[in-house]
Amino acid sequence: MSVPSVAPLDASKLRIELTPSPKDLPDPSTLVFGQTFTDHMLTAKWNIQTGWADPVIQPYGPLALDPSSTVLHYAPTLFEGMKAYVDKQGRTRLFRPDLNMARLNRGAARLAFPTLDGETLTELIKELLRVDQRWIPTAEGCSLYIRPTMIGTRASLGVGPSTEVLLFVILSPVAKYYASGAKPVSLLGSTKDVRAWPKGTGSYKFGLNYGACVQPQLEAAQQGYQQVLWLYGDDDEVTEVGMMNFWGAKRGANGVVELFTPPLGDIILPGVTRDSVLALARAHADPSHPFRLAGLPDELVVSERKVTMPELRDAARDGSLLEVFGTGTAAVVTSVERIGYRDEDVVVPVEGGSTGGFGRIAEAFYDVLQAIQYGDAEHEGWSVLV
Amino acid sequence: MSVPSVAPLDASKLRIELTPSPKDLPDPSTLVFGQTFTDHMLTAKWNIQTGWADPVIQPYGPLALDPSSTVLHYAPTLFEGMKAYVDKQGRTRLFRPDLNMARLNRGAARLAFPTLDGETLTELIKELLRVDQRWIPTAEGCSLYIRPTMIGTRASLGVGPSTEVLLFVILSPVAKYYASGAKPVSLLGSTKDVRAWPKGTGSYKFGLNYGACVQPQLEAAQQGYQQVLWLYGDDDEVTEVGMMNFWGAKRGANGVVELFTPPLGDIILPGVTRDSVLALARAHADPSHPFRLAGLPDELVVSERKVTMPELRDAARDGSLLEVFGTGTAAVVTSVERIGYRDEDVVVPVEGGSTGGFGRIAEAFYDVLQAIQYGDAEHEGWSVLV
């Protein structure tokens, strides 16, 4: 059940309050992910009696929240991660914002938040991007990270529906994720902590799926691994790579390469990049389809299926494992070179890429996704002009 | 690993800023749980470089949070629930605050928050209670609910340790939970959503365990049930009752009454009231112990063990089920009269109490806990004077 909105979110009622003191633009080479914010933010308040108030673009600044606001106590919060890119013609582009809007609304319903019209919110985000246009870095590989967020602001300690909600969108300029060239990462396969579970909320972009991941991440770092590989169940099923979706590739007994990722369900986040890699891979693998992706083997099997750590370990041992990588909005594609698993290090090949930072398959997806995102290549309307 | 504190939380450095405009006290009969707050709150900031800043008691009011504060995005938040009671001599009392402090610190370590000295925080809470003493309702069964909370306030969208944390304590006067007399509740055994899971965080008082419970609660209400009975696993193991710990009682084949509750572990919150009921029941059941609790059968077996819905359903059918109830700080004890389970209503007896609002066993615990909490009965130092 989703809570009904009385007044809908209305882009035509947008009010814009420009900052009297615009900030200096940062040197893109100094940017750390998610720590620098632009001059403005978008906010829109909702309450159960009157629905959505007029949205406002206003100077970026602190939110005044009652100390009893539910978000601070019971964590009703959901977010999206998107990016704006400037193309060679100087135009601003978004990448598949419809998927972010759909995921946001699916999450809103599960959190008993109001749902909203995704095209309206996209239009409001576009307006915010126009206002803060100068903040979108144009250096190669840079972009403006967009963070739409909804939080429950009802001032009450009773656990119940969020009768008041605040929607806000903030923008953060980000450098090329691999400023000094892509580097493969190491993962610790977690047999101690479980991120998500059947009939739980792991498939939603809820803050509550992230807060408890930090301590396991610190423990992995202490053991010399960069991220956690989240496992599930008695057979150590592979689910996600840190905050990314998991991909593997191996050569089958018949010599054909299989590209595989865990199927969607309660324990997998439906990533926009995951969906895009899947579509690109399937188009490439379909002999009747005109699309071919340079760098992928001519013959390719694409699977959404269960993957376990013992399978990966055995494939690494017998030489059939070709690559492992993660996908997500922040880094796009990240190759994996090593997985700690039950006191053993599973060594994963990272071969065939142009720099050593990616395996050949990971690089193929990275390159084509970047080309589409920056408007250098066209693919079925995924890149949307602002 | 817990993050080291550089400067410890120091009660001797407390600064008190009294409100210039004290509010009128509410009519206790109008109080809704958790919606009215006192004149002051306690706050203390921590950061990873300098540790704890001086704690402050200041007028209750909004917190100014950067929109990128981690608590709003990734839900690093934990809380405690405690109460202050005024005894017949006019003295203020707390109930087992050491358990709340231990649970808070256990949660802080799991969230990569700083831990703190529990006695220091208890001392600061006592000082806040002295400042807002007039707010503690003295009418029978009323109390002042205390909400210590820790939130991650680092202004960054990177998922990582909370290098800045805000501790705050707010106070809310609460009426007797059953203002018009205790009433048994109905539960819907949830086979659709799972609250907590092995190797997860269900045993911590984290906000993230609560946010996703709201929608299932609404769905239960739509089906005519007041709360959700959280089940787990293929055999529909009983875990928690809404936000309370679960208790059941049945008569065994040998005629002896067994009182049972699920064992602590990853999917059960270690409730202070649960621990207290367990200690009281075990003392009563121990023939060598001088304590006897009026209302309980002379011979009693007390078990922490797995309980399943099929067991409860079968016991209801054959007449051996005596009672089901939940325990927690807010309501203390709540009897259950009906459990919806796989399209069937399991009817639970609520018999032998003085009013019909409680079963005999639930009432026995309710009465003795209230007597201890309000200082009318003494039990091993559980009630602590402020």
Short mmCIF file of N, CA, C and O in Angstrom, two decimals, chain B residues 325-382:
data_model
loop_
_atom_site.label_atom_id
_atom_site.label_comp_id
_atom_site.label_asym_id
_atom_site.label_seq_id
_atom_site.Cartn_x
_atom_site.Cartn_y
_atom_site.Cartn_z
N PHE B 325 2.16 -13.40 25.42
CA PHE B 325 2.27 -11.97 25.66
C PHE B 325 3.61 -11.43 25.16
O PHE B 325 4.54 -12.18 24.89
N GLY B 326 3.65 -10.10 24.98
CA GLY B 326 4.87 -9.43 24.59
C GLY B 326 5.37 -8.56 25.73
O GLY B 326 4.59 -8.14 26.59
N THR B 327 6.69 -8.31 25.75
CA THR B 327 7.24 -7.43 26.77
C THR B 327 8.15 -6.40 26.12
O THR B 327 8.85 -6.68 25.16
N GLY B 328 8.13 -5.19 26.68
CA GLY B 328 8.99 -4.11 26.18
C GLY B 328 8.88 -2.91 27.10
O GLY B 328 7.99 -2.85 27.95
N THR B 329 9.75 -1.94 26.92
CA THR B 329 9.78 -0.79 27.82
C THR B 329 8.50 0.05 27.73
O THR B 329 7.98 0.51 28.74
N ALA B 330 7.98 0.23 26.53
CA ALA B 330 6.84 1.15 26.38
C ALA B 330 5.59 0.63 27.10
O ALA B 330 5.03 1.32 27.94
N ALA B 331 5.16 -0.60 26.79
CA ALA B 331 3.91 -1.11 27.37
C ALA B 331 4.16 -2.04 28.55
O ALA B 331 3.22 -2.46 29.21
N VAL B 332 5.40 -2.37 28.82
CA VAL B 332 5.83 -3.33 29.85
C VAL B 332 5.39 -4.74 29.46
O VAL B 332 6.21 -5.57 29.11
N VAL B 333 4.08 -5.02 29.54
CA VAL B 333 3.55 -6.35 29.21
C VAL B 333 2.26 -6.16 28.42
O VAL B 333 1.44 -5.32 28.78
N THR B 334 2.09 -6.91 27.35
CA THR B 334 0.88 -6.84 26.53
C THR B 334 0.40 -8.25 26.22
O THR B 334 1.12 -9.04 25.60
N SER B 335 -0.82 -8.58 26.64
CA SER B 335 -1.36 -9.90 26.34
C SER B 335 -1.85 -9.98 24.90
O SER B 335 -2.27 -8.98 24.32
N VAL B 336 -1.79 -11.18 24.34
CA VAL B 336 -2.21 -11.44 22.96
C VAL B 336 -3.44 -12.34 23.00
O VAL B 336 -3.47 -13.33 23.75
N GLU B 337 -4.44 -12.00 22.19
CA GLU B 337 -5.68 -12.80 22.22
C GLU B 337 -5.93 -13.57 20.93
O GLU B 337 -6.78 -14.45 20.88
N ARG B 338 -5.16 -13.23 19.86
CA ARG B 338 -5.47 -13.81 18.57
C ARG B 338 -4.26 -13.66 17.67
O ARG B 338 -3.64 -12.60 17.65
N ILE B 339 -3.95 -14.72 16.92
CA ILE B 339 -2.83 -14.65 15.97
C ILE B 339 -3.30 -15.16 14.62
O ILE B 339 -3.69 -16.33 14.49
N GLY B 340 -3.29 -14.28 13.62
CA GLY B 340 -3.60 -14.70 12.26
C GLY B 340 -2.40 -15.44 11.69
O GLY B 340 -1.28 -14.94 11.72
N TYR B 341 -2.65 -16.65 11.20
CA TYR B 341 -1.54 -17.47 10.73
C TYR B 341 -1.99 -18.32 9.55
O TYR B 341 -2.85 -19.18 9.71
N ARG B 342 -1.48 -18.05 8.39
CA ARG B 342 -1.78 -18.81 7.18
C ARG B 342 -3.30 -19.04 7.04
O ARG B 342 -3.78 -20.16 7.02
N ASP B 343 -4.01 -17.92 6.96
CA ASP B 343 -5.46 -17.91 6.72
C ASP B 343 -6.28 -18.56 7.81
O ASP B 343 -7.41 -19.00 7.58
N GLU B 344 -5.72 -18.61 9.00
CA GLU B 344 -6.46 -19.18 10.14
C GLU B 344 -6.27 -18.21 11.31
O GLU B 344 -5.26 -17.52 11.38
N ASP B 345 -7.22 -18.14 12.20
CA ASP B 345 -7.03 -17.36 13.42
C ASP B 345 -6.78 -18.31 14.58
O ASP B 345 -7.64 -19.13 14.92
N VAL B 346 -5.60 -18.19 15.16
CA VAL B 346 -5.28 -18.97 16.36
C VAL B 346 -5.77 -18.16 17.55
O VAL B 346 -5.30 -17.04 17.79
N VAL B 347 -6.74 -18.70 18.26
CA VAL B 347 -7.31 -17.98 19.40
C VAL B 347 -6.51 -18.33 20.65
O VAL B 347 -6.29 -19.51 20.96
N VAL B 348 -6.05 -17.29 21.34
CA VAL B 348 -5.19 -17.47 22.51
C VAL B 348 -5.98 -17.11 23.76
O VAL B 348 -6.59 -16.04 23.80
N PRO B 349 -5.98 -17.96 24.76
CA PRO B 349 -6.71 -17.61 25.99
C PRO B 349 -6.11 -16.39 26.67
O PRO B 349 -4.89 -16.18 26.62
N VAL B 350 -6.98 -15.54 27.25
CA VAL B 350 -6.54 -14.43 28.10
C VAL B 350 -7.38 -14.57 29.36
O VAL B 350 -8.45 -13.98 29.47
N GLU B 351 -6.91 -15.39 30.29
CA GLU B 351 -7.75 -15.78 31.42
C GLU B 351 -7.03 -15.63 32.75
O GLU B 351 -5.81 -15.76 32.82
N GLY B 352 -7.83 -15.39 33.78
CA GLY B 352 -7.30 -15.42 35.14
C GLY B 352 -6.78 -14.08 35.63
O GLY B 352 -6.39 -13.96 36.79
N GLY B 353 -6.76 -13.05 34.75
CA GLY B 353 -6.34 -11.73 35.20
C GLY B 353 -7.46 -11.05 35.95
O GLY B 353 -8.61 -11.51 35.93
N SER B 354 -7.16 -9.91 36.58
CA SER B 354 -8.18 -9.27 37.40
C SER B 354 -9.17 -8.48 36.55
O SER B 354 -10.25 -8.14 37.00
N THR B 355 -8.80 -8.15 35.30
CA THR B 355 -9.67 -7.28 34.51
C THR B 355 -10.07 -7.83 33.15
O THR B 355 -10.90 -7.25 32.48
N GLY B 356 -9.45 -8.89 32.68
CA GLY B 356 -9.68 -9.31 31.31
C GLY B 356 -8.69 -8.72 30.34
O GLY B 356 -8.59 -9.12 29.19
N GLY B 357 -7.94 -7.72 30.80
CA GLY B 357 -6.95 -7.10 29.93
C GLY B 357 -5.67 -7.92 29.84
O GLY B 357 -4.94 -7.85 28.87
N PHE B 358 -5.40 -8.67 30.87
CA PHE B 358 -4.23 -9.53 30.93
C PHE B 358 -4.64 -10.95 31.25
O PHE B 358 -5.60 -11.17 31.99
N GLY B 359 -3.86 -11.91 30.77
CA GLY B 359 -3.92 -13.23 31.34
C GLY B 359 -3.24 -13.23 32.71
O GLY B 359 -2.54 -12.27 33.06
N ARG B 360 -3.45 -14.30 33.45
CA ARG B 360 -2.97 -14.36 34.84
C ARG B 360 -1.44 -14.21 34.91
O ARG B 360 -0.90 -13.50 35.77
N ILE B 361 -0.72 -14.87 34.04
CA ILE B 361 0.75 -14.84 34.09
C ILE B 361 1.26 -13.47 33.64
O ILE B 361 2.14 -12.87 34.28
N ALA B 362 0.72 -12.96 32.55
CA ALA B 362 1.13 -11.64 32.07
C ALA B 362 0.89 -10.59 33.15
O ALA B 362 1.74 -9.73 33.41
N GLU B 363 -0.25 -10.68 33.81
CA GLU B 363 -0.58 -9.70 34.84
C GLU B 363 0.39 -9.78 36.02
O GLU B 363 0.78 -8.75 36.59
N ALA B 364 0.79 -11.01 36.35
CA ALA B 364 1.72 -11.17 37.47
C ALA B 364 3.02 -10.42 37.19
O ALA B 364 3.55 -9.71 38.05
N PHE B 365 3.51 -10.57 35.96
CA PHE B 365 4.75 -9.87 35.62
C PHE B 365 4.54 -8.36 35.51
O PHE B 365 5.37 -7.57 35.95
N TYR B 366 3.42 -7.97 34.93
CA TYR B 366 3.12 -6.54 34.81
C TYR B 366 3.10 -5.89 36.20
O TYR B 366 3.74 -4.87 36.44
N ASP B 367 2.41 -6.52 37.11
CA ASP B 367 2.26 -5.94 38.44
C ASP B 367 3.60 -5.83 39.17
O ASP B 367 3.91 -4.80 39.78
N VAL B 368 4.39 -6.89 39.10
CA VAL B 368 5.64 -6.86 39.87
C VAL B 368 6.64 -5.90 39.22
O VAL B 368 7.37 -5.18 39.92
N LEU B 369 6.65 -5.85 37.89
CA LEU B 369 7.58 -4.92 37.23
C LEU B 369 7.21 -3.47 37.55
O LEU B 369 8.08 -2.65 37.87
N GLN B 370 5.93 -3.16 37.48
CA GLN B 370 5.50 -1.81 37.81
C GLN B 370 5.86 -1.48 39.26
O GLN B 370 6.31 -0.38 39.56
N ALA B 371 5.65 -2.45 40.15
CA ALA B 371 5.95 -2.21 41.57
C ALA B 371 7.44 -1.92 41.76
O ALA B 371 7.81 -1.03 42.54
N ILE B 372 8.28 -2.63 41.04
CA ILE B 372 9.72 -2.39 41.15
C ILE B 372 10.08 -1.05 40.52
O ILE B 372 10.84 -0.26 41.07
N GLN B 373 9.52 -0.79 39.33
CA GLN B 373 9.87 0.43 38.61
C GLN B 373 9.48 1.68 39.39
O GLN B 373 10.21 2.68 39.39
N TYR B 374 8.33 1.64 40.08
CA TYR B 374 7.87 2.80 40.85
C TYR B 374 8.35 2.77 42.29
O TYR B 374 7.95 3.60 43.10
N GLY B 375 9.21 1.82 42.62
CA GLY B 375 9.80 1.82 43.95
C GLY B 375 8.90 1.27 45.04
O GLY B 375 9.19 1.43 46.22
N ASP B 376 7.81 0.62 44.67
CA ASP B 376 6.93 0.05 45.68
C ASP B 376 7.42 -1.32 46.15
O ASP B 376 7.00 -1.81 47.20
N ALA B 377 8.26 -1.96 45.35
CA ALA B 377 8.86 -3.24 45.73
C ALA B 377 10.34 -3.17 45.37
O ALA B 377 10.74 -2.47 44.44
N GLU B 378 11.14 -3.87 46.11
CA GLU B 378 12.58 -3.84 45.90
C GLU B 378 12.98 -5.15 45.22
O GLU B 378 12.45 -6.21 45.53
N HIS B 379 13.89 -5.10 44.25
CA HIS B 379 14.40 -6.34 43.67
C HIS B 379 15.84 -6.15 43.21
O HIS B 379 16.08 -5.59 42.15
N GLU B 380 16.75 -6.59 44.02
CA GLU B 380 18.17 -6.66 43.66
C GLU B 380 18.70 -5.41 42.97
O GLU B 380 19.43 -5.50 41.99
N GLY B 381 18.30 -4.27 43.45
CA GLY B 381 18.89 -3.03 42.95
C GLY B 381 18.51 -2.64 41.54
O GLY B 381 19.20 -1.84 40.90
N TRP B 382 17.42 -3.18 41.02
CA TRP B 382 17.03 -2.83 39.65
C TRP B 382 16.57 -1.38 39.53
O TRP B 382 16.72 -0.77 38.48
#
